[in-house]
DNA sequence: GAAATTTTTTCAAACGTTTGCATTCAATAT
DNA sequence: ATATTGAATGCAAACGTTTGAAAAAATTTC
């Protein structure tokens, strides 16, 4: 039947026995086009549902108006908040976001980046996968840099790389969280740490350690256990903590998920929160305000990070040749709720 | 300095004093190319970081290998699960996903679709925005249909539209949830409903109503209140429910978020769950297993929906001309946990 | 050594659009 | 009547790649 091939400018030109140039100009309201011609062509175009082929334009102008977002996962609150922030700024400017999920795999990350470059994506927002980080690979990034495609790190980053980045001040957030626990009077503060090596994990860990040091509190290795950012991964470590001969009287979780897992285990054991054990998370995810008791946490402005990252991208894009990478570090903010408010 | 314009086939051709065709064939391991030529060209290409311009290929082959995903939001567990499912199937096949967030706005939805069509996206996965649904607009969809771009509905849909769709059996899930509450012995079951009009809301509501009817239980209008799918929106309605002269002894929330909001309010009031009040949610989000008490809920296989939707898309793409839309309805499954297990 | 064959390379068109420049045609000025 | 203007349109190239067919070069055959 009708083969449903999209209508092109040439089709319209044939119909009006004129040249493609005329049609193009008519559709773009070029002044040097007869008023009637313009009207007729525009009407007809609308009628047949003409929609211009942006692919050809991309080729012509070397502008694709598409951006890549490469993240390890999209099932966490923070990641989606960042993406929403990117969207907020960039969608209205006509940019399209290509989301690539790497599932913490180096290979997928490498392939995603290569694909994005092949597609002539105009900028890339990257939060490196854990595997990439562990292995310390970065040749796949050299490629991006060489192409001078703006590369913006969000969340997880390589510290010694000459690019812009927008991150949250994890260190001081963690520091504040632990200091808050200390100020309340908790003495044995455990830390459910994130995976080793990742900046996020290490910065929060460092905040935890340095705060304890500052207050001359002993650092007990047995109160520091690893998790994997999700609820499940907090269950066993928390059980181990609470079965210690000298168990902690407070736990600082690397994020809200982990803290909620810990909360669950503590309650199962019959502990009262915050009387018997204090809890603090990190992220200020929506749910944290509605757990029982509500969770003290550190606000991590994901949307803002997304918006700032957009800004960094735009700066780099419009910047003159001698571009200097910018680093934005947004402050995190302690949000005190019930889970730590022992009186 | 070096203008960093990406290396093209023509550049390489110039370098070897041969034609672009030869370079193209060499790079693609075409048999009719001299072994030496091939090797030299491939080596050089690697050296200078040649990466073929997929945009030009898209234009030539009328294939973009990119798909659109248009959703109201990405900050819910379910949506991200669906997207992950789409990714799982389609990323390995070389497809790129363009995520468009409509923020429940008709205008944004319309613009997103138009943009996707202009970009010659090869398929669109759509969960319509609330505004679109309320207004009953659908001309923007006609456009997609007319172009014969495969359109797959996920989650929220128009029922009288001739397209494929992958959805979850909300009705029976809700029915099972309420029947479970009844079987436990709850008598006054409230429902925190989703926004009116959306299929998801209405199907779950219908399941609730029909189950009550089946068991000859009275339907009390005052036990049915609206929410907006998120935690906050459940707070006030729940308070109102619990302040009734004859308050409910169980609440069926339209999703986990809402149920968790209700849980929080109930606990604040000093009610014991499930003894004083039973609670059931919907979605089986990761957190629901770790609330205290853990939340009885209905599993909604988001990942699977994404994967099924991918399948539907591929079917339609490879299908012969006489394409018949398919409807996949995945079963939902009651997950019984503590919040409803009054003994 | 020429013809036939095989291998290798080039040509040209195509995808859809825009745009500087040239061209056409009609109207106005001289 | 002719030159001059101005408006409207057409031409052709460009973006980067692939591909069937033609051409050229190398090799084999007699």
XYZ file of C-alpha atoms (C1' of nucleotides) in Angstrom:
746
model
C 0.000 0.000 0.000
C 1.309 3.472 0.755
C 4.812 2.690 1.786
C 4.761 5.273 4.578
C 8.189 6.536 3.687
C 8.398 9.903 5.406
C 7.587 12.846 3.167
C 10.684 14.730 2.069
C 11.322 18.169 0.741
C 11.885 16.634 -2.648
C 8.419 15.109 -2.613
C 6.923 18.483 -1.926
C 9.083 20.071 -4.595
C 7.831 17.571 -7.145
C 4.283 18.274 -6.152
C 4.744 22.030 -6.719
C 7.072 21.661 -9.692
C 9.677 23.734 -7.988
C 13.141 23.122 -6.604
C 13.927 21.712 -3.176
C 15.605 25.007 -2.315
C 12.358 26.827 -2.705
C 10.552 24.372 -0.493
C 13.254 24.568 2.122
C 13.124 28.347 2.099
C 9.376 28.400 2.168
C 9.273 26.145 5.182
C 11.845 28.245 6.967
C 10.092 31.526 6.258
C 12.910 32.839 4.163
C 12.075 36.428 3.094
C 12.948 35.946 -0.586
C 10.004 33.652 -1.154
C 6.733 34.659 -2.679
C 4.029 34.962 -0.089
C 1.650 32.661 -1.954
C 4.275 30.033 -2.626
C 5.185 30.083 1.025
C 1.614 29.686 2.169
C 0.798 26.918 -0.269
C 3.884 24.955 0.559
C 3.469 25.337 4.293
C -0.149 24.278 4.100
C 0.624 21.263 2.008
C 3.519 20.302 4.267
C 1.264 20.385 7.272
C -1.391 18.416 5.459
C 0.907 15.564 4.548
C 2.603 15.654 7.934
C 6.006 16.711 6.743
C 8.576 16.598 9.480
C 12.082 17.538 8.610
C 14.769 14.943 8.773
C 17.055 16.051 11.549
C 19.533 13.358 10.669
C 20.415 15.036 7.422
C 20.704 18.337 9.199
C 22.981 16.828 11.784
C 25.227 15.630 9.017
C 25.207 18.987 7.339
C 25.743 21.121 10.389
C 27.809 18.665 12.381
C 25.457 19.267 15.257
C 23.400 16.464 16.673
C 21.893 18.156 19.716
C 22.233 14.943 21.588
C 24.109 14.267 24.774
C 25.211 11.085 26.447
C 24.621 10.188 30.064
C 26.627 7.191 31.156
C 25.854 5.880 34.609
C 26.364 2.607 36.451
C 22.692 2.275 37.308
C 19.466 4.190 37.253
C 17.743 2.431 40.075
C 18.948 4.748 42.809
C 17.272 7.930 43.817
C 20.382 10.016 43.404
C 21.111 9.003 39.825
C 17.589 9.680 38.686
C 17.612 13.004 40.466
C 20.770 13.977 38.592
C 19.232 12.934 35.309
C 16.149 14.980 36.072
C 18.388 17.951 36.741
C 20.136 17.498 33.420
C 16.762 17.234 31.741
C 15.458 20.356 33.372
C 18.174 22.481 31.859
C 18.927 20.712 28.618
C 15.592 19.473 27.316
C 14.237 23.007 26.868
C 17.384 23.871 24.916
C 16.561 21.166 22.423
C 19.039 18.589 23.585
C 18.196 14.933 23.656
C 19.620 12.710 26.374
C 20.960 9.286 25.519
C 21.025 7.294 28.704
C 23.509 4.446 28.866
C 23.512 2.103 31.826
C 26.809 0.359 32.399
C 25.803 -1.957 35.191
C 29.183 -1.310 36.779
C 30.881 -2.986 33.824
C 34.013 -1.571 32.206
C 33.274 -3.163 28.878
C 29.801 -1.716 28.669
C 31.126 1.670 29.660
C 33.753 1.529 26.962
C 31.255 0.433 24.346
C 28.766 3.073 25.400
C 31.322 5.827 25.067
C 32.475 4.566 21.721
C 28.905 4.433 20.498
C 28.211 7.936 21.714
C 31.264 9.248 19.912
C 30.269 7.459 16.734
C 26.894 9.058 16.988
C 28.633 12.415 17.284
C 27.129 13.141 20.654
C 28.016 16.682 21.639
C 28.797 16.051 25.249
C 29.042 13.264 27.768
C 28.098 13.131 31.412
C 29.840 10.272 33.087
C 29.778 8.523 36.395
C 32.364 5.782 36.048
C 31.529 2.171 36.733
C 33.001 0.383 39.673
C 34.918 -2.037 37.484
C 36.469 0.849 35.608
C 37.414 2.459 38.841
C 38.871 -0.671 40.344
C 40.922 -1.457 37.303
C 42.016 2.122 36.845
C 41.438 1.933 33.113
C 41.015 5.171 31.345
C 42.097 4.775 27.737
C 38.485 4.826 26.679
C 38.322 8.318 28.115
C 41.403 9.512 26.259
C 39.394 8.943 23.158
C 36.705 11.321 24.324
C 39.215 13.941 25.351
C 41.075 13.688 22.068
C 37.841 14.401 20.236
C 37.377 17.431 22.446
C 33.906 16.254 23.233
C 33.006 17.932 26.514
C 33.185 15.353 29.272
C 31.641 16.127 32.621
C 32.052 13.884 35.607
C 29.111 13.467 37.861
C 29.223 11.630 41.139
C 31.994 9.126 40.607
C 35.100 10.577 39.062
C 38.740 10.165 38.286
C 40.513 12.726 40.341
C 43.526 13.211 38.117
C 41.718 13.956 34.914
C 41.559 17.288 33.194
C 37.817 17.691 32.889
C 34.976 19.501 34.518
C 33.086 17.798 37.265
C 30.129 18.419 39.535
C 30.124 16.564 42.791
C 28.775 16.811 46.283
C 30.969 17.510 49.273
C 30.805 14.019 50.650
C 33.637 14.556 53.068
C 32.104 17.379 55.035
C 28.665 15.813 54.862
C 29.981 12.671 56.474
C 31.979 14.708 58.945
C 28.895 16.652 59.977
C 26.849 13.496 60.306
C 29.350 11.863 62.628
C 29.934 15.042 64.584
C 26.205 15.257 65.105
C 26.134 11.729 66.524
C 29.008 12.633 68.824
C 27.295 15.788 69.974
C 24.236 13.782 70.902
C 26.448 11.617 73.058
C 26.934 8.457 71.066
C 30.280 6.892 71.877
C 30.744 3.817 69.716
C 29.952 4.870 66.197
C 30.085 2.226 63.488
C 30.317 2.890 59.780
C 28.690 0.822 57.067
C 31.058 1.773 54.304
C 30.492 1.695 50.561
C 32.570 -0.371 48.159
C 36.290 0.300 48.533
C 37.994 2.546 46.051
C 35.067 4.654 44.921
C 35.544 8.311 45.688
C 32.101 8.516 47.216
C 32.821 5.694 49.643
C 36.281 6.895 50.506
C 35.352 10.514 51.041
C 32.569 9.617 53.425
C 34.830 7.176 55.145
C 37.482 9.837 55.509
C 34.921 12.237 56.955
C 33.966 9.585 59.468
C 37.558 8.824 60.460
C 38.721 12.407 60.679
C 35.751 13.411 62.770
C 36.435 10.637 65.238
C 40.074 11.691 65.353
C 39.201 15.310 65.897
C 37.135 14.327 68.920
C 39.792 11.963 70.224
C 37.564 8.977 69.864
C 39.084 5.575 69.308
C 38.821 4.145 65.815
C 37.662 0.561 66.023
C 38.356 -1.481 62.923
C 35.642 -3.945 63.895
C 33.032 -1.195 63.597
C 33.791 -0.592 59.929
C 32.163 -2.968 57.455
C 31.560 -2.855 53.737
C 28.243 -2.713 51.937
C 27.172 -2.306 48.373
C 24.915 0.756 48.551
C 21.716 -1.263 48.615
C 19.403 -2.331 51.428
C 20.147 -6.021 51.277
C 23.862 -5.536 51.508
C 23.432 -3.841 54.886
C 21.629 -6.711 56.573
C 24.497 -9.081 57.325
C 27.060 -6.450 58.274
C 24.584 -4.876 60.675
C 23.842 -8.231 62.259
C 27.529 -8.746 62.780
C 27.883 -5.344 64.334
C 25.072 -5.910 66.776
C 26.397 -9.293 67.813
C 29.771 -7.897 68.811
C 30.761 -8.210 72.429
C 30.911 -4.469 72.498
C 28.361 -3.392 69.912
C 28.097 0.150 68.538
C 25.578 2.591 69.945
C 25.265 4.366 66.611
C 25.672 3.549 62.950
C 26.551 5.882 60.126
C 25.441 4.326 56.848
C 27.081 5.249 53.581
C 23.626 6.002 52.211
C 19.956 5.894 53.164
C 19.369 2.452 51.742
C 22.069 1.014 53.930
C 20.830 2.923 56.956
C 17.317 1.633 56.373
C 18.640 -1.913 56.196
C 20.422 -1.309 59.483
C 17.267 0.169 60.961
C 15.382 -2.950 60.068
C 17.932 -5.263 61.660
C 18.141 -3.170 64.810
C 14.384 -3.204 65.222
C 14.263 -6.933 64.658
C 16.704 -7.262 67.521
C 14.323 -5.256 69.671
C 16.542 -2.206 69.884
C 14.883 1.150 70.217
C 15.946 3.900 67.833
C 17.378 6.372 68.755
C 17.487 5.420 72.472
C 19.458 2.196 72.122
C 21.103 2.927 68.841
C 21.425 6.031 66.707
C 21.253 5.964 62.921
C 22.322 8.316 60.199
C 22.130 7.841 56.455
C 23.199 9.829 53.424
C 21.257 11.120 50.386
C 18.053 12.462 51.883
C 16.043 10.213 49.633
C 12.294 10.871 49.744
C 11.626 7.780 51.787
C 14.032 8.789 54.543
C 11.568 11.319 55.908
C 8.887 8.681 56.318
C 10.581 5.727 57.887
C 9.733 5.109 61.501
C 11.527 6.711 63.103
C 12.386 9.141 60.374
C 15.992 8.960 59.311
C 18.603 11.574 60.044
C 20.566 11.942 56.857
C 22.734 14.209 54.735
C 21.045 15.990 51.891
C 22.704 15.387 48.559
C 21.351 17.757 45.940
C 21.077 15.455 42.937
C 18.868 17.703 40.856
C 21.194 20.609 41.507
C 24.188 18.509 40.517
C 22.458 17.736 37.254
C 21.759 21.387 36.669
C 25.295 22.433 37.552
C 26.730 19.743 35.329
C 24.612 21.125 32.503
C 26.045 24.535 33.165
C 29.579 23.185 33.066
C 28.833 21.522 29.766
C 27.435 24.690 28.275
C 30.421 26.678 29.506
C 32.807 24.311 27.865
C 30.803 24.272 24.659
C 30.639 28.019 24.322
C 34.029 28.627 25.817
C 36.902 29.890 23.738
C 39.693 27.559 22.725
C 41.673 27.862 25.911
C 39.224 25.992 28.035
C 39.925 25.503 31.707
C 38.029 22.690 33.409
C 35.866 23.684 36.312
C 35.130 21.761 39.451
C 31.912 22.388 41.239
C 31.525 20.942 44.692
C 28.097 21.488 46.111
C 27.738 21.472 49.875
C 25.837 18.681 51.450
C 23.625 19.430 54.381
C 22.820 17.540 57.528
C 19.126 16.863 57.952
C 18.405 15.972 61.541
C 15.415 13.724 62.122
C 14.298 11.265 64.732
C 16.709 8.373 64.254
C 19.540 10.185 65.981
C 17.707 12.426 68.417
C 18.229 10.677 71.728
C 17.443 13.070 74.494
C 45.772 24.494 16.946
C 44.722 21.147 15.564
C 41.092 21.761 14.959
C 40.068 18.337 16.300
C 37.578 17.836 13.541
C 36.912 14.123 13.586
C 38.947 12.151 11.054
C 36.876 11.117 8.054
C 37.245 8.492 5.433
C 38.160 11.184 2.983
C 41.060 12.266 5.165
C 42.388 8.745 5.165
C 41.840 8.465 1.421
C 43.873 11.594 0.854
C 46.645 10.243 3.015
C 46.845 7.033 0.963
C 46.123 8.682 -2.366
C 43.235 6.374 -2.935
C 39.492 6.774 -3.175
C 37.091 6.888 -0.250
C 35.498 3.702 -1.520
C 38.715 1.825 -1.035
C 39.067 3.111 2.498
C 35.490 2.255 3.302
C 35.921 -1.257 1.949
C 39.238 -1.706 3.696
C 37.737 -0.713 7.009
C 34.826 -3.055 6.513
C 36.993 -6.025 5.542
C 35.549 -6.186 2.101
C 37.080 -9.214 0.281
C 37.921 -7.315 -2.890
C 40.617 -5.301 -1.201
C 44.302 -5.992 -1.328
C 45.546 -7.467 1.900
C 48.310 -4.906 2.310
C 46.090 -1.968 1.543
C 43.611 -3.237 4.073
C 46.201 -3.637 6.784
C 47.813 -0.281 6.188
C 44.529 1.554 6.175
C 43.222 -0.208 9.243
C 46.402 0.500 11.142
C 46.402 4.128 10.203
C 42.730 4.455 11.048
C 43.347 3.059 14.500
C 46.337 5.294 14.963
C 44.452 8.488 14.234
C 41.410 7.318 16.136
C 39.049 7.120 13.231
C 35.503 6.446 14.298
C 32.909 6.227 11.619
C 30.226 8.814 11.469
C 27.021 6.995 12.245
C 24.985 10.053 11.401
C 25.857 9.798 7.741
C 25.100 6.115 7.826
C 21.752 6.774 9.418
C 20.943 9.096 6.594
C 22.048 6.617 3.987
C 20.365 3.564 5.420
C 17.399 5.291 6.982
C 18.197 3.451 10.157
C 19.109 5.298 13.289
C 19.206 2.454 15.787
C 17.732 4.764 18.330
C 14.534 4.366 20.287
C 12.477 6.782 22.303
C 11.252 6.203 25.811
C 8.697 8.749 26.877
C 7.666 8.596 30.509
C 6.040 10.977 32.972
C 8.864 10.618 35.457
C 11.911 8.562 36.207
C 11.936 8.976 39.938
C 9.850 5.928 40.717
C 11.157 2.456 41.134
C 8.810 0.991 38.574
C 9.738 3.318 35.733
C 13.431 2.782 36.208
C 12.895 -0.959 36.384
C 11.080 -0.861 33.065
C 13.852 1.196 31.508
C 16.407 -1.277 32.801
C 14.417 -4.052 31.195
C 14.371 -2.223 27.882
C 18.087 -1.683 28.190
C 18.780 -5.304 28.946
C 17.284 -6.431 25.676
C 17.964 -3.517 23.378
C 21.371 -2.198 24.326
C 23.108 -5.430 23.279
C 21.331 -5.205 19.937
C 22.955 -1.855 19.322
C 19.978 0.336 20.066
C 20.334 3.596 21.868
C 17.618 4.773 24.219
C 16.495 8.376 24.195
C 14.789 9.032 27.467
C 12.246 11.845 27.497
C 10.649 12.898 30.756
C 7.319 14.605 30.333
C 6.701 15.626 33.899
C 3.048 14.754 33.372
C 2.739 17.559 30.824
C 0.865 17.151 27.558
C 2.899 19.789 25.817
C 6.206 18.195 26.727
C 4.900 14.838 25.641
C 3.825 16.201 22.311
C 7.126 17.974 21.770
C 9.082 14.911 22.787
C 7.258 12.724 20.316
C 7.647 15.249 17.555
C 11.350 15.492 18.272
C 11.732 11.743 18.268
C 10.000 11.500 14.917
C 12.176 14.240 13.484
C 15.188 12.344 14.661
C 13.841 9.301 12.854
C 13.675 7.234 15.988
C 12.781 3.690 15.045
C 10.367 2.969 17.829
C 8.709 4.646 20.784
C 7.850 3.303 24.193
C 5.265 5.488 25.799
C 3.626 5.870 29.150
C 1.256 8.777 28.673
C 1.326 11.790 30.938
C -1.502 12.493 33.293
C -2.393 15.718 31.540
C -2.627 13.884 28.248
C -4.794 11.295 29.802
C -7.080 13.772 31.518
C -7.572 15.814 28.396
C -7.980 12.768 26.200
C -5.773 14.279 23.525
C -4.274 11.897 21.105
C -3.571 13.722 17.867
C 0.107 13.719 18.669
C -0.094 9.958 18.614
C -1.837 9.842 15.246
C 1.309 11.332 13.879
C 3.367 8.432 15.188
C 0.936 5.883 13.868
C 0.789 7.517 10.470
C 4.563 7.246 10.231
C 4.225 3.586 11.099
C 6.818 4.039 13.783
C 6.253 1.173 16.183
C 4.564 2.535 19.301
C 4.463 0.422 22.417
C 2.500 1.433 25.456
C 4.026 0.676 28.793
C 2.211 1.188 32.055
C -0.198 3.971 31.274
C -2.083 3.498 28.059
C -4.977 4.494 25.906
C -7.248 1.540 25.775
C -8.834 2.198 22.424
C -5.680 2.519 20.412
C -4.423 0.057 17.857
C -0.952 -0.541 19.186
C 0.978 -3.089 21.147
C 1.227 -2.726 24.862
C 2.825 -4.411 27.813
C 1.145 -3.918 31.132
C 0.751 -5.575 34.479
C -2.486 -7.125 35.610
C -3.307 -4.425 38.073
C -6.861 -5.536 38.513
C -6.157 -9.019 39.765
C -3.209 -7.827 41.801
C -5.410 -5.400 43.649
C -8.116 -7.995 43.962
C -5.694 -10.467 45.500
C -4.347 -7.858 47.887
C -7.781 -6.971 49.193
C -8.904 -10.563 49.313
C -5.851 -11.315 51.404
C -6.784 -8.583 53.867
C -10.298 -9.986 54.054
C -9.029 -13.496 54.609
C -6.973 -12.265 57.540
C -10.126 -10.852 59.031
C -9.935 -7.141 58.357
C -13.403 -5.676 58.008
C -13.085 -1.999 57.193
C -10.654 -1.753 54.341
C -9.763 1.689 53.071
C -8.163 2.477 49.743
C -5.673 5.222 49.087
C -6.377 5.582 45.409
C -4.161 6.981 42.675
C -5.075 9.970 40.544
C -8.443 9.563 38.876
C -8.587 8.552 35.268
C -5.281 6.753 34.927
C -5.712 3.134 33.985
C -3.371 2.063 36.743
C -5.413 3.829 39.394
C -8.722 2.733 38.033
C -7.822 -0.915 37.571
C -6.545 -1.216 41.107
C -9.589 0.628 42.348
C -11.839 -1.715 40.437
C -10.034 -4.702 41.899
C -10.602 -3.267 45.334
C -14.284 -2.581 44.745
C -15.093 -5.877 43.076
C -13.344 -7.842 45.762
C -15.371 -6.117 48.467
C -18.510 -6.807 46.477
C -17.657 -10.430 45.995
C -17.337 -10.822 49.721
C -20.488 -8.874 50.407
C -18.672 -6.203 52.268
C -20.047 -2.680 52.359
C -18.342 -0.100 50.182
C -17.752 3.017 52.189
C -17.122 6.124 50.138
C -15.415 7.778 53.085
C -12.720 5.099 53.048
C -11.621 5.965 49.532
C -9.272 8.910 49.173
C -6.997 10.119 46.420
C -3.232 10.342 46.464
C -0.597 11.170 43.941
C 1.589 8.053 44.010
C 4.198 9.598 46.303
C 4.815 9.340 50.030
C 3.888 12.878 50.914
C 0.543 12.692 49.193
C -0.473 9.850 51.482
C 0.063 11.704 54.737
C -3.038 13.892 54.878
C -5.484 11.360 53.483
C -4.283 8.782 55.983
C -4.687 11.232 58.827
C -8.228 11.879 57.709
C -8.928 8.176 57.546
C -7.635 7.555 61.034
C -9.618 10.423 62.485
C -12.916 9.082 61.222
C -15.493 8.144 63.795
C -15.335 4.668 62.389
C -11.780 4.368 61.105
C -10.566 1.581 58.832
C -8.767 -1.429 60.232
C -6.763 -1.885 57.046
C -5.495 0.266 54.207
C -4.735 -0.777 50.673
C -2.384 1.760 49.135
C -2.215 2.260 45.404
C 1.536 1.742 45.619
C 4.308 1.138 48.144
C 5.153 4.792 48.537
C 1.632 5.570 49.568
C 1.492 2.575 51.878
C 4.734 3.648 53.517
C 3.307 7.107 54.054
C 0.270 5.512 55.651
C 2.506 3.318 57.781
C 4.297 6.330 59.095
C 1.081 8.149 60.018
C -0.377 5.075 61.681
C 2.736 4.582 63.780
C 2.745 8.240 64.757
C -0.765 7.727 66.042
C 0.532 4.839 68.139
C -1.242 2.169 66.157
C 0.368 -1.225 65.977
C 0.807 -2.787 62.552
C -0.650 -5.256 61.723
C -2.540 -5.730 65.010
C -4.450 -2.438 64.996
C -4.289 -1.759 61.297
C -3.269 -3.818 58.306
C -1.371 -2.380 55.370
C -0.828 -3.465 51.806
C 1.048 -1.654 49.059
C 1.703 -2.279 45.387
C 4.952 -2.556 43.363
C 7.204 -4.649 45.580
C 9.815 -1.932 45.538
C 13.117 -2.946 47.120
C 12.468 -0.901 50.219
C 9.159 -2.607 50.952
C 10.938 -5.693 52.254
C 12.836 -3.647 54.819
C 10.326 -1.340 56.364
C 9.342 -2.181 59.897
C 7.168 -4.082 59.783
C 7.908 -5.236 56.269
C 5.215 -4.336 53.792
C 2.820 -6.761 52.213
C 2.628 -5.743 48.599
C 1.918 -6.852 45.053
C 4.883 -7.602 42.880
C 4.916 -5.681 39.647
C 7.528 -7.027 37.286
C 8.936 -3.808 35.856
C 12.065 -5.319 34.366
C 9.997 -8.015 32.733
C 7.622 -5.438 31.322
C 10.570 -3.654 29.793
C 11.807 -6.870 28.285
C 8.379 -7.836 26.971
C 7.881 -4.395 25.525
C 11.191 -4.817 23.718
C 9.952 -8.069 22.311
C 6.745 -6.462 21.111
C 8.767 -3.759 19.435
C 10.995 -6.267 17.691
C 7.982 -8.270 16.563
C 6.413 -5.241 15.031
C 9.652 -4.209 13.395
C 10.296 -7.564 11.803
C 6.666 -8.338 11.212
C 5.237 -8.484 7.754
C 3.016 -5.704 6.516
C -0.176 -6.971 8.048
C 0.826 -6.260 11.569
C -1.542 -7.107 14.383
C -0.914 -5.328 17.657
C -0.251 -7.549 20.625
C -1.237 -6.999 24.206
C 0.854 -8.552 26.899
C -0.549 -8.537 30.386
C 1.876 -9.891 32.929
C 0.435 -11.306 36.113
C 1.121 -9.491 39.318
C 1.786 -11.469 42.421
C 0.854 -10.964 46.021
C 3.852 -10.841 48.349
C 2.737 -11.414 51.894
C 4.871 -9.828 54.582
C 4.409 -8.609 58.110
C 2.245 -5.533 57.670
C -0.892 -7.570 57.065
C -0.197 -10.721 59.065
C -2.389 -10.244 62.111
C -2.744 -13.573 63.838
C 53.090 -11.384 -26.918
C 48.275 -11.010 -27.056
C 44.029 -12.487 -25.137
C 41.551 -13.887 -21.243
C 40.985 -13.829 -16.576
C 41.319 -12.227 -11.988
C 42.249 -8.857 -8.668
C 42.016 -4.286 -7.174
C 40.560 0.320 -7.505
C 37.711 4.227 -8.904
C 33.313 6.483 -10.341
C 29.061 8.129 -9.384
C 24.894 8.147 -7.135
C 22.354 8.113 -3.098
C 20.449 9.575 1.671
C 17.702 14.945 2.957
C 18.661 19.387 3.818
C 20.638 24.120 3.523
C 22.780 28.129 1.297
C 25.840 31.304 -1.567
C 25.589 32.506 -5.995
C 23.647 32.616 -10.452
C 19.699 33.002 -13.163
C 15.162 34.209 -14.713
C 11.433 37.166 -15.272
C 8.732 41.006 -14.679
C 8.361 45.695 -13.493
C 10.189 50.230 -13.378
C 13.155 54.004 -14.808
C 15.523 56.400 -18.385
C 13.098 50.646 -26.701
C 16.650 49.706 -23.532
C 18.937 49.630 -19.330
C 18.210 49.008 -14.421
C 16.328 47.280 -10.643
C 14.108 43.926 -7.656
C 11.803 39.820 -6.568
C 11.549 34.999 -6.926
C 13.512 30.812 -8.055
C 17.014 27.350 -9.463
C 21.778 25.305 -9.409
C 25.215 22.979 -7.277
C 27.940 21.833 -3.571
C 28.360 20.223 0.910
C 27.986 16.975 5.101
C 30.290 11.298 5.445
C 29.404 6.986 4.091
C 28.249 2.867 1.198
C 27.739 0.163 -3.062
C 26.758 -1.529 -7.860
C 28.955 -1.089 -11.942
C 32.760 0.274 -14.635
C 37.566 0.781 -15.242
C 42.219 -0.170 -14.494
C 45.916 -2.975 -13.224
C 47.964 -7.238 -12.465
C 48.162 -12.016 -13.348
C 47.467 -16.155 -15.850
C 46.823 -18.809 -20.059
C 47.722 -20.233 -24.586
